[in-house]
Amino acid sequence: MKVFVTGANGFVGSYVVAQLLADGHEVYASSRTGDLSSFNTNKNYRFIQVDFSDPFSLHDAFEFVQPDMVVHSGAMSKPDDCELKQSDAFDTNVFGTVQLLLNAEAYKSFFIYLSTDFIFDGNKGMYKEEDKPSPVSYYGKTKTDAEEAVMEYQHGWAIVRTSFVYGKPLYGRGNFITMIAEKIKNRQPFNVVSDQLRTPTYVADLANGIAAIIKQKAGGVFNIAGKDILTPFEMSEAVAAYLDVSDHLLSPVTKDEFKELAQRPLKGGLDINKAISELQYQPVSFSEGLTDTLR
């Protein structure tokens, strides 16, 4: 099966590409920047440098690939950047998604869109697939708008919502857990939010969940996340315990004290019972994922 993957140089995208290659798919990885991977020795791998918000280059890429599946993992995903640069966030997260949908339509490609628990306001927590989005940040709004566009697509689609993805980067920049590990090792002071709830998701589990959707061509909305409910500070304490560092300089602060530019949901997290039932999704515990990340 020919699968076109956006955001292939990103943290999640790289794991998606690796999983799909392992499953024997013909993978066309794409990114705005040059290929960072080491997958080019795999006969089923091809890299295409393309900006998915550029209609002309995207049209050429789709004409070349003619994909059976599209996995759209590319995004402007830092909430504070989205708040500060709203025009760029719209162009990337909404306009870019619409351009991908228009091109996918020409080949009747099944479309998988990666979304987030930041589409919710955080008043309730442990959101289910049928819960109504109510974003509190511009990032969340762009992801909600893009979801709505995907839901109007006529040739088969799935929306994958996830939460606080972590793991060992295959290449490129790290993530919260790897960043915190460095702070702890270097005895650097750092404030960590202690009153936001998330369901941290091990990146390999997320890639496996997406692969299961592709295998079954399962349509609809799926929460693909971890099974533990933790605050960022609780995650940080677990990192310190794993590293056997008791004299770290991490300090718990409330969301209001942390003063981030973009508002975050206070009670995030996703209910994964549908994915467990319909996709046989079985995520590892946070403890197991943490061990794999820092080993």
PDB file of C-alpha atoms in Angstrom:
ATOM      1  CA  MET A   1       0.000   0.000   0.000  1.00  0.00           C
ATOM      2  CA  LYS A   2       1.319   3.474  -0.878  1.00  0.00           C
ATOM      3  CA  VAL A   3       1.250   5.792   2.137  1.00  0.00           C
ATOM      4  CA  PHE A   4       2.052   9.516   1.965  1.00  0.00           C
ATOM      5  CA  VAL A   5       3.235  10.841   5.361  1.00  0.00           C
ATOM      6  CA  THR A   6       3.546  14.532   6.221  1.00  0.00           C
ATOM      7  CA  GLY A   7       5.805  15.835   8.976  1.00  0.00           C
ATOM      8  CA  ALA A   8       8.191  12.919   8.446  1.00  0.00           C
ATOM      9  CA  ASN A   9      11.116  14.815   9.976  1.00  0.00           C
ATOM     10  CA  GLY A  10       9.091  15.411  13.134  1.00  0.00           C
ATOM     11  CA  PHE A  11       9.110  13.334  16.296  1.00  0.00           C
ATOM     12  CA  VAL A  12       5.810  11.535  15.668  1.00  0.00           C
ATOM     13  CA  GLY A  13       6.168  11.419  11.890  1.00  0.00           C
ATOM     14  CA  SER A  14       9.516   9.630  12.104  1.00  0.00           C
ATOM     15  CA  TYR A  15       8.000   6.862  14.244  1.00  0.00           C
ATOM     16  CA  VAL A  16       5.022   6.560  11.899  1.00  0.00           C
ATOM     17  CA  VAL A  17       7.370   6.138   8.931  1.00  0.00           C
ATOM     18  CA  ALA A  18       9.437   3.518  10.786  1.00  0.00           C
ATOM     19  CA  GLN A  19       6.328   1.534  11.779  1.00  0.00           C
ATOM     20  CA  LEU A  20       4.817   1.602   8.286  1.00  0.00           C
ATOM     21  CA  LEU A  21       8.086   0.457   6.735  1.00  0.00           C
ATOM     22  CA  ALA A  22       8.212  -2.389   9.268  1.00  0.00           C
ATOM     23  CA  ASP A  23       4.676  -3.326   8.188  1.00  0.00           C
ATOM     24  CA  GLY A  24       5.808  -3.557   4.563  1.00  0.00           C
ATOM     25  CA  HIS A  25       4.078  -0.459   3.180  1.00  0.00           C
ATOM     26  CA  GLU A  26       5.505   1.692   0.397  1.00  0.00           C
ATOM     27  CA  VAL A  27       6.158   4.917   2.308  1.00  0.00           C
ATOM     28  CA  TYR A  28       6.516   8.366   0.756  1.00  0.00           C
ATOM     29  CA  ALA A  29       7.789  10.572   3.568  1.00  0.00           C
ATOM     30  CA  SER A  30       7.516  14.331   3.189  1.00  0.00           C
ATOM     31  CA  SER A  31       8.752  17.443   4.967  1.00  0.00           C
ATOM     32  CA  ARG A  32       9.523  21.074   4.208  1.00  0.00           C
ATOM     33  CA  THR A  33      13.173  20.412   5.074  1.00  0.00           C
ATOM     34  CA  GLY A  34      15.578  17.843   3.652  1.00  0.00           C
ATOM     35  CA  ASP A  35      15.562  14.193   4.678  1.00  0.00           C
ATOM     36  CA  LEU A  36      16.928  13.717   8.213  1.00  0.00           C
ATOM     37  CA  SER A  37      16.316   9.986   8.384  1.00  0.00           C
ATOM     38  CA  SER A  38      18.443   6.908   7.756  1.00  0.00           C
ATOM     39  CA  PHE A  39      15.581   5.041   6.097  1.00  0.00           C
ATOM     40  CA  ASN A  40      16.881   5.518   2.547  1.00  0.00           C
ATOM     41  CA  THR A  41      18.443   2.040   2.523  1.00  0.00           C
ATOM     42  CA  ASN A  42      14.915   0.592   2.668  1.00  0.00           C
ATOM     43  CA  LYS A  43      13.610  -0.187  -0.821  1.00  0.00           C
ATOM     44  CA  ASN A  44      10.078   0.856   0.231  1.00  0.00           C
ATOM     45  CA  TYR A  45      11.161   4.322   1.368  1.00  0.00           C
ATOM     46  CA  ARG A  46      11.106   7.508  -0.661  1.00  0.00           C
ATOM     47  CA  PHE A  47      11.492  11.077   0.579  1.00  0.00           C
ATOM     48  CA  ILE A  48       9.781  14.081  -0.993  1.00  0.00           C
ATOM     49  CA  GLN A  49      10.648  17.615   0.088  1.00  0.00           C
ATOM     50  CA  VAL A  50       7.360  19.513  -0.055  1.00  0.00           C
ATOM     51  CA  ASP A  51       5.514  22.225   1.851  1.00  0.00           C
ATOM     52  CA  PHE A  52       1.967  20.904   2.280  1.00  0.00           C
ATOM     53  CA  SER A  53       0.617  24.457   2.513  1.00  0.00           C
ATOM     54  CA  ASP A  54       1.941  25.156  -1.016  1.00  0.00           C
ATOM     55  CA  PRO A  55      -0.853  24.045  -3.403  1.00  0.00           C
ATOM     56  CA  PHE A  56       1.406  23.795  -6.458  1.00  0.00           C
ATOM     57  CA  SER A  57       4.221  21.667  -5.032  1.00  0.00           C
ATOM     58  CA  LEU A  58       1.680  19.533  -3.175  1.00  0.00           C
ATOM     59  CA  HIS A  59      -0.239  18.875  -6.408  1.00  0.00           C
ATOM     60  CA  ASP A  60       2.976  17.666  -8.074  1.00  0.00           C
ATOM     61  CA  ALA A  61       3.799  15.423  -5.120  1.00  0.00           C
ATOM     62  CA  PHE A  62       0.368  13.773  -5.152  1.00  0.00           C
ATOM     63  CA  GLU A  63       0.461  13.363  -8.915  1.00  0.00           C
ATOM     64  CA  PHE A  64       3.754  11.520  -8.495  1.00  0.00           C
ATOM     65  CA  VAL A  65       2.731   9.338  -5.519  1.00  0.00           C
ATOM     66  CA  GLN A  66      -1.009   8.773  -6.113  1.00  0.00           C
ATOM     67  CA  PRO A  67      -1.301   7.467  -2.533  1.00  0.00           C
ATOM     68  CA  ASP A  68      -3.730   4.899  -1.185  1.00  0.00           C
ATOM     69  CA  MET A  69      -3.368   6.461   2.281  1.00  0.00           C
ATOM     70  CA  VAL A  70      -2.382   9.841   3.673  1.00  0.00           C
ATOM     71  CA  VAL A  71      -1.124  10.215   7.258  1.00  0.00           C
ATOM     72  CA  HIS A  72      -1.090  13.898   8.119  1.00  0.00           C
ATOM     73  CA  SER A  73       1.172  14.280  11.154  1.00  0.00           C
ATOM     74  CA  GLY A  74       2.745  17.577  10.135  1.00  0.00           C
ATOM     75  CA  ALA A  75       1.652  20.662  12.077  1.00  0.00           C
ATOM     76  CA  MET A  76       2.667  23.844  13.830  1.00  0.00           C
ATOM     77  CA  SER A  77       2.313  22.250  17.240  1.00  0.00           C
ATOM     78  CA  LYS A  78       3.780  24.604  19.852  1.00  0.00           C
ATOM     79  CA  PRO A  79       0.786  26.368  21.435  1.00  0.00           C
ATOM     80  CA  ASP A  80       2.707  29.522  22.371  1.00  0.00           C
ATOM     81  CA  ASP A  81       4.078  29.898  18.827  1.00  0.00           C
ATOM     82  CA  CYS A  82       0.552  29.484  17.449  1.00  0.00           C
ATOM     83  CA  GLU A  83      -0.740  32.168  19.801  1.00  0.00           C
ATOM     84  CA  LEU A  84       2.030  34.555  18.762  1.00  0.00           C
ATOM     85  CA  LYS A  85       1.937  33.789  15.013  1.00  0.00           C
ATOM     86  CA  GLN A  86      -1.714  33.096  14.328  1.00  0.00           C
ATOM     87  CA  SER A  87      -1.516  33.659  10.583  1.00  0.00           C
ATOM     88  CA  ASP A  88       1.279  31.082  10.254  1.00  0.00           C
ATOM     89  CA  ALA A  89      -0.642  28.672  12.493  1.00  0.00           C
ATOM     90  CA  PHE A  90      -3.752  28.981  10.326  1.00  0.00           C
ATOM     91  CA  ASP A  91      -1.793  28.526   7.092  1.00  0.00           C
ATOM     92  CA  THR A  92      -0.072  25.397   8.393  1.00  0.00           C
ATOM     93  CA  ASN A  93      -2.732  23.717  10.497  1.00  0.00           C
ATOM     94  CA  VAL A  94      -5.944  24.635   8.663  1.00  0.00           C
ATOM     95  CA  PHE A  95      -5.158  25.761   5.110  1.00  0.00           C
ATOM     96  CA  GLY A  96      -2.470  23.077   4.772  1.00  0.00           C
ATOM     97  CA  THR A  97      -4.868  20.352   5.900  1.00  0.00           C
ATOM     98  CA  VAL A  98      -7.505  21.544   3.431  1.00  0.00           C
ATOM     99  CA  GLN A  99      -4.924  21.472   0.608  1.00  0.00           C
ATOM    100  CA  LEU A 100      -4.010  17.902   1.521  1.00  0.00           C
ATOM    101  CA  LEU A 101      -7.680  16.888   1.554  1.00  0.00           C
ATOM    102  CA  LEU A 102      -8.268  18.430  -1.881  1.00  0.00           C
ATOM    103  CA  ASN A 103      -5.322  16.533  -3.342  1.00  0.00           C
ATOM    104  CA  ALA A 104      -6.225  13.295  -1.580  1.00  0.00           C
ATOM    105  CA  GLU A 105      -9.727  13.559  -3.020  1.00  0.00           C
ATOM    106  CA  ALA A 106      -8.364  13.264  -6.563  1.00  0.00           C
ATOM    107  CA  TYR A 107      -7.026   9.781  -5.749  1.00  0.00           C
ATOM    108  CA  LYS A 108      -9.700   8.777  -3.223  1.00  0.00           C
ATOM    109  CA  SER A 109      -6.990   8.275  -0.610  1.00  0.00           C
ATOM    110  CA  PHE A 110      -7.962   7.246   2.902  1.00  0.00           C
ATOM    111  CA  PHE A 111      -7.044  10.224   5.103  1.00  0.00           C
ATOM    112  CA  ILE A 112      -5.677  10.001   8.668  1.00  0.00           C
ATOM    113  CA  TYR A 113      -5.342  13.247  10.615  1.00  0.00           C
ATOM    114  CA  LEU A 114      -3.345  13.600  13.829  1.00  0.00           C
ATOM    115  CA  SER A 115      -5.078  15.789  16.422  1.00  0.00           C
ATOM    116  CA  THR A 116      -4.804  16.572  20.131  1.00  0.00           C
ATOM    117  CA  ASP A 117      -6.592  16.783  23.491  1.00  0.00           C
ATOM    118  CA  PHE A 118      -5.952  20.547  23.271  1.00  0.00           C
ATOM    119  CA  ILE A 119      -9.174  20.831  21.277  1.00  0.00           C
ATOM    120  CA  PHE A 120     -10.973  20.606  24.664  1.00  0.00           C
ATOM    121  CA  ASP A 121     -11.354  23.252  27.383  1.00  0.00           C
ATOM    122  CA  GLY A 122     -10.087  21.049  30.223  1.00  0.00           C
ATOM    123  CA  ASN A 123     -13.094  21.473  32.489  1.00  0.00           C
ATOM    124  CA  LYS A 124     -13.963  17.758  32.505  1.00  0.00           C
ATOM    125  CA  GLY A 125     -10.928  15.672  31.591  1.00  0.00           C
ATOM    126  CA  MET A 126     -10.620  12.141  30.191  1.00  0.00           C
ATOM    127  CA  TYR A 127     -12.451  13.130  27.044  1.00  0.00           C
ATOM    128  CA  LYS A 128     -14.223  10.601  24.832  1.00  0.00           C
ATOM    129  CA  GLU A 129     -14.419  10.664  21.060  1.00  0.00           C
ATOM    130  CA  GLU A 130     -17.970  12.028  21.083  1.00  0.00           C
ATOM    131  CA  ASP A 131     -17.224  14.950  23.436  1.00  0.00           C
ATOM    132  CA  LYS A 132     -17.672  18.357  21.843  1.00  0.00           C
ATOM    133  CA  PRO A 133     -14.477  20.369  21.219  1.00  0.00           C
ATOM    134  CA  SER A 134     -14.159  23.718  22.969  1.00  0.00           C
ATOM    135  CA  PRO A 135     -10.562  24.940  22.571  1.00  0.00           C
ATOM    136  CA  VAL A 136      -9.017  27.551  24.872  1.00  0.00           C
ATOM    137  CA  SER A 137      -5.985  28.366  22.680  1.00  0.00           C
ATOM    138  CA  TYR A 138      -5.449  29.343  19.067  1.00  0.00           C
ATOM    139  CA  TYR A 139      -3.524  26.102  18.554  1.00  0.00           C
ATOM    140  CA  GLY A 140      -6.553  24.152  19.766  1.00  0.00           C
ATOM    141  CA  LYS A 141      -8.811  26.212  17.509  1.00  0.00           C
ATOM    142  CA  THR A 142      -6.741  25.447  14.399  1.00  0.00           C
ATOM    143  CA  LYS A 143      -6.765  21.728  15.192  1.00  0.00           C
ATOM    144  CA  THR A 144     -10.534  21.862  15.733  1.00  0.00           C
ATOM    145  CA  ASP A 145     -11.076  23.678  12.423  1.00  0.00           C
ATOM    146  CA  ALA A 146      -8.901  21.129  10.637  1.00  0.00           C
ATOM    147  CA  GLU A 147     -10.832  18.255  12.235  1.00  0.00           C
ATOM    148  CA  GLU A 148     -14.065  19.751  10.894  1.00  0.00           C
ATOM    149  CA  ALA A 149     -12.588  19.858   7.393  1.00  0.00           C
ATOM    150  CA  VAL A 150     -11.489  16.210   7.659  1.00  0.00           C
ATOM    151  CA  MET A 151     -14.984  15.164   8.757  1.00  0.00           C
ATOM    152  CA  GLU A 152     -16.385  16.526   5.479  1.00  0.00           C
ATOM    153  CA  TYR A 153     -14.023  14.389   3.377  1.00  0.00           C
ATOM    154  CA  GLN A 154     -15.890  11.883   1.229  1.00  0.00           C
ATOM    155  CA  HIS A 155     -13.396   9.044   0.698  1.00  0.00           C
ATOM    156  CA  GLY A 156     -12.729   7.571   4.129  1.00  0.00           C
ATOM    157  CA  TRP A 157     -11.044   9.274   7.059  1.00  0.00           C
ATOM    158  CA  ALA A 158      -9.864   8.800  10.614  1.00  0.00           C
ATOM    159  CA  ILE A 159      -8.964  11.405  13.218  1.00  0.00           C
ATOM    160  CA  VAL A 160      -6.381  10.333  15.800  1.00  0.00           C
ATOM    161  CA  ARG A 161      -6.416  12.424  18.965  1.00  0.00           C
ATOM    162  CA  THR A 162      -3.466  12.050  21.271  1.00  0.00           C
ATOM    163  CA  SER A 163      -1.984  13.625  24.392  1.00  0.00           C
ATOM    164  CA  PHE A 164       1.507  14.638  25.564  1.00  0.00           C
ATOM    165  CA  VAL A 165       3.621  12.418  23.293  1.00  0.00           C
ATOM    166  CA  TYR A 166       7.042  11.380  24.612  1.00  0.00           C
ATOM    167  CA  GLY A 167       9.804   8.922  23.767  1.00  0.00           C
ATOM    168  CA  LYS A 168      13.369   8.681  22.468  1.00  0.00           C
ATOM    169  CA  PRO A 169      13.741  10.804  19.302  1.00  0.00           C
ATOM    170  CA  LEU A 170      14.878   8.886  16.220  1.00  0.00           C
ATOM    171  CA  TYR A 171      16.413  12.155  15.029  1.00  0.00           C
ATOM    172  CA  GLY A 172      15.760  15.874  15.421  1.00  0.00           C
ATOM    173  CA  ARG A 173      14.744  17.657  18.586  1.00  0.00           C
ATOM    174  CA  GLY A 174      13.682  16.056  21.843  1.00  0.00           C
ATOM    175  CA  ASN A 175      10.484  16.290  23.855  1.00  0.00           C
ATOM    176  CA  PHE A 176       9.413  17.116  27.400  1.00  0.00           C
ATOM    177  CA  ILE A 177      10.782  13.936  28.975  1.00  0.00           C
ATOM    178  CA  THR A 178      14.206  14.134  27.313  1.00  0.00           C
ATOM    179  CA  MET A 179      14.404  17.857  28.118  1.00  0.00           C
ATOM    180  CA  ILE A 180      13.556  17.270  31.780  1.00  0.00           C
ATOM    181  CA  ALA A 181      16.134  14.466  31.973  1.00  0.00           C
ATOM    182  CA  GLU A 182      18.823  16.916  30.854  1.00  0.00           C
ATOM    183  CA  LYS A 183      17.693  19.523  33.411  1.00  0.00           C
ATOM    184  CA  ILE A 184      17.885  16.920  36.166  1.00  0.00           C
ATOM    185  CA  LYS A 185      21.293  15.562  35.112  1.00  0.00           C
ATOM    186  CA  ASN A 186      22.735  19.074  34.923  1.00  0.00           C
ATOM    187  CA  ARG A 187      21.107  20.185  38.205  1.00  0.00           C
ATOM    188  CA  GLN A 188      19.381  23.067  36.439  1.00  0.00           C
ATOM    189  CA  PRO A 189      16.503  24.855  38.192  1.00  0.00           C
ATOM    190  CA  PHE A 190      13.215  24.592  36.339  1.00  0.00           C
ATOM    191  CA  ASN A 191       9.541  25.165  37.153  1.00  0.00           C
ATOM    192  CA  VAL A 192       7.137  22.381  36.165  1.00  0.00           C
ATOM    193  CA  VAL A 193       3.345  22.582  36.149  1.00  0.00           C
ATOM    194  CA  SER A 194       1.793  20.472  38.899  1.00  0.00           C
ATOM    195  CA  ASP A 195      -1.954  20.939  38.370  1.00  0.00           C
ATOM    196  CA  GLN A 196      -2.534  19.993  34.722  1.00  0.00           C
ATOM    197  CA  LEU A 197      -3.682  16.440  34.024  1.00  0.00           C
ATOM    198  CA  ARG A 198      -2.656  14.601  30.861  1.00  0.00           C
ATOM    199  CA  THR A 199      -2.457  11.025  29.599  1.00  0.00           C
ATOM    200  CA  PRO A 200       1.174  10.840  28.399  1.00  0.00           C
ATOM    201  CA  THR A 201       1.505   8.801  25.217  1.00  0.00           C
ATOM    202  CA  TYR A 202       4.546   6.720  24.337  1.00  0.00           C
ATOM    203  CA  VAL A 203       5.357   7.597  20.732  1.00  0.00           C
ATOM    204  CA  ALA A 204       5.769   3.984  19.568  1.00  0.00           C
ATOM    205  CA  ASP A 205       2.265   3.217  20.893  1.00  0.00           C
ATOM    206  CA  LEU A 206       0.880   6.129  18.882  1.00  0.00           C
ATOM    207  CA  ALA A 207       2.580   4.849  15.722  1.00  0.00           C
ATOM    208  CA  ASN A 208       1.200   1.356  16.391  1.00  0.00           C
ATOM    209  CA  GLY A 209      -2.298   2.781  16.811  1.00  0.00           C
ATOM    210  CA  ILE A 210      -2.056   4.592  13.478  1.00  0.00           C
ATOM    211  CA  ALA A 211      -0.768   1.393  11.851  1.00  0.00           C
ATOM    212  CA  ALA A 212      -3.774  -0.507  13.237  1.00  0.00           C
ATOM    213  CA  ILE A 213      -6.130   2.063  11.697  1.00  0.00           C
ATOM    214  CA  ILE A 214      -4.391   1.634   8.340  1.00  0.00           C
ATOM    215  CA  LYS A 215      -4.557  -2.160   8.569  1.00  0.00           C
ATOM    216  CA  GLN A 216      -8.287  -2.128   9.306  1.00  0.00           C
ATOM    217  CA  LYS A 217      -9.072   1.019   7.324  1.00  0.00           C
ATOM    218  CA  ALA A 218     -10.969   1.977  10.458  1.00  0.00           C
ATOM    219  CA  GLY A 219     -12.916   5.197  10.036  1.00  0.00           C
ATOM    220  CA  GLY A 220     -13.994   7.786  12.583  1.00  0.00           C
ATOM    221  CA  VAL A 221     -12.411   9.423  15.612  1.00  0.00           C
ATOM    222  CA  PHE A 222     -10.010   7.468  17.828  1.00  0.00           C
ATOM    223  CA  ASN A 223      -8.259   8.475  21.033  1.00  0.00           C
ATOM    224  CA  ILE A 224      -4.758   6.998  20.924  1.00  0.00           C
ATOM    225  CA  ALA A 225      -3.039   7.896  24.183  1.00  0.00           C
ATOM    226  CA  GLY A 226      -1.474   6.476  27.325  1.00  0.00           C
ATOM    227  CA  LYS A 227      -3.379   4.779  30.129  1.00  0.00           C
ATOM    228  CA  ASP A 228      -1.865   6.688  33.076  1.00  0.00           C
ATOM    229  CA  ILE A 229      -3.181  10.084  34.233  1.00  0.00           C
ATOM    230  CA  LEU A 230      -0.315  12.305  35.370  1.00  0.00           C
ATOM    231  CA  THR A 231       0.689  15.929  35.794  1.00  0.00           C
ATOM    232  CA  PRO A 232       3.907  17.175  34.160  1.00  0.00           C
ATOM    233  CA  PHE A 233       5.492  17.456  37.615  1.00  0.00           C
ATOM    234  CA  GLU A 234       4.588  13.857  38.442  1.00  0.00           C
ATOM    235  CA  MET A 235       6.219  12.816  35.160  1.00  0.00           C
ATOM    236  CA  SER A 236       9.293  14.841  36.095  1.00  0.00           C
ATOM    237  CA  GLU A 237       9.508  13.175  39.504  1.00  0.00           C
ATOM    238  CA  ALA A 238       9.382   9.792  37.770  1.00  0.00           C
ATOM    239  CA  VAL A 239      12.271  10.851  35.517  1.00  0.00           C
ATOM    240  CA  ALA A 240      14.300  11.930  38.564  1.00  0.00           C
ATOM    241  CA  ALA A 241      13.567   8.614  40.286  1.00  0.00           C
ATOM    242  CA  TYR A 242      14.649   6.659  37.202  1.00  0.00           C
ATOM    243  CA  LEU A 243      17.888   8.673  37.047  1.00  0.00           C
ATOM    244  CA  ASP A 244      18.316   8.203  40.821  1.00  0.00           C
ATOM    245  CA  VAL A 245      18.680  11.940  41.406  1.00  0.00           C
ATOM    246  CA  SER A 246      17.071  13.154  44.622  1.00  0.00           C
ATOM    247  CA  ASP A 247      18.635  16.626  44.772  1.00  0.00           C
ATOM    248  CA  HIS A 248      17.186  17.942  41.509  1.00  0.00           C
ATOM    249  CA  LEU A 249      16.159  21.585  41.236  1.00  0.00           C
ATOM    250  CA  LEU A 250      12.716  21.118  39.694  1.00  0.00           C
ATOM    251  CA  SER A 251       9.950  23.062  41.425  1.00  0.00           C
ATOM    252  CA  PRO A 252       6.183  22.439  41.223  1.00  0.00           C
ATOM    253  CA  VAL A 253       4.109  25.453  40.155  1.00  0.00           C
ATOM    254  CA  THR A 254       0.466  25.924  39.256  1.00  0.00           C
ATOM    255  CA  LYS A 255      -0.690  26.615  35.714  1.00  0.00           C
ATOM    256  CA  ASP A 256      -1.429  30.214  36.685  1.00  0.00           C
ATOM    257  CA  GLU A 257       2.024  30.677  38.206  1.00  0.00           C
ATOM    258  CA  PHE A 258       3.757  29.241  35.129  1.00  0.00           C
ATOM    259  CA  LYS A 259       2.235  31.988  32.932  1.00  0.00           C
ATOM    260  CA  GLU A 260       2.452  30.494  29.439  1.00  0.00           C
ATOM    261  CA  LEU A 261       1.321  32.622  26.510  1.00  0.00           C
ATOM    262  CA  ALA A 262      -1.292  30.109  25.319  1.00  0.00           C
ATOM    263  CA  GLN A 263      -3.848  28.737  27.732  1.00  0.00           C
ATOM    264  CA  ARG A 264      -3.719  24.963  28.306  1.00  0.00           C
ATOM    265  CA  PRO A 265      -6.595  22.696  29.350  1.00  0.00           C
ATOM    266  CA  LEU A 266      -6.400  22.108  33.106  1.00  0.00           C
ATOM    267  CA  LYS A 267      -7.895  18.622  32.961  1.00  0.00           C
ATOM    268  CA  GLY A 268      -6.786  17.100  29.678  1.00  0.00           C
ATOM    269  CA  GLY A 269      -6.348  13.439  28.913  1.00  0.00           C
ATOM    270  CA  LEU A 270      -8.210  11.014  26.700  1.00  0.00           C
ATOM    271  CA  ASP A 271     -10.391   7.956  27.294  1.00  0.00           C
ATOM    272  CA  ILE A 272      -8.931   5.133  25.162  1.00  0.00           C
ATOM    273  CA  ASN A 273     -11.595   2.432  25.628  1.00  0.00           C
ATOM    274  CA  LYS A 274     -12.798   2.704  22.013  1.00  0.00           C
ATOM    275  CA  ALA A 275      -9.292   2.124  20.651  1.00  0.00           C
ATOM    276  CA  ILE A 276      -8.768  -0.812  23.011  1.00  0.00           C
ATOM    277  CA  SER A 277     -12.046  -2.374  21.891  1.00  0.00           C
ATOM    278  CA  GLU A 278     -11.991  -1.676  18.149  1.00  0.00           C
ATOM    279  CA  LEU A 279      -8.263  -1.536  17.341  1.00  0.00           C
ATOM    280  CA  GLN A 280      -6.952  -3.914  20.027  1.00  0.00           C
ATOM    281  CA  TYR A 281      -4.775  -1.008  21.127  1.00  0.00           C
ATOM    282  CA  GLN A 282      -2.672  -1.806  24.201  1.00  0.00           C
ATOM    283  CA  PRO A 283      -0.375   1.005  25.347  1.00  0.00           C
ATOM    284  CA  VAL A 284       2.524   0.461  27.699  1.00  0.00           C
ATOM    285  CA  SER A 285       2.481   2.010  31.181  1.00  0.00           C
ATOM    286  CA  PHE A 286       4.200   5.356  31.685  1.00  0.00           C
ATOM    287  CA  SER A 287       6.868   3.544  33.691  1.00  0.00           C
ATOM    288  CA  GLU A 288       7.625   1.208  30.771  1.00  0.00           C
ATOM    289  CA  GLY A 289       7.621   4.027  28.254  1.00  0.00           C
ATOM    290  CA  LEU A 290       9.903   6.084  30.443  1.00  0.00           C
ATOM    291  CA  THR A 291      12.357   3.207  30.721  1.00  0.00           C
ATOM    292  CA  ASP A 292      12.425   2.772  26.935  1.00  0.00           C
ATOM    293  CA  THR A 293      12.921   6.523  26.501  1.00  0.00           C
ATOM    294  CA  LEU A 294      15.825   6.940  28.917  1.00  0.00           C
ATOM    295  CA  ARG A 295      17.500   3.558  28.661  1.00  0.00           C
TER     296      ARG A 295
END
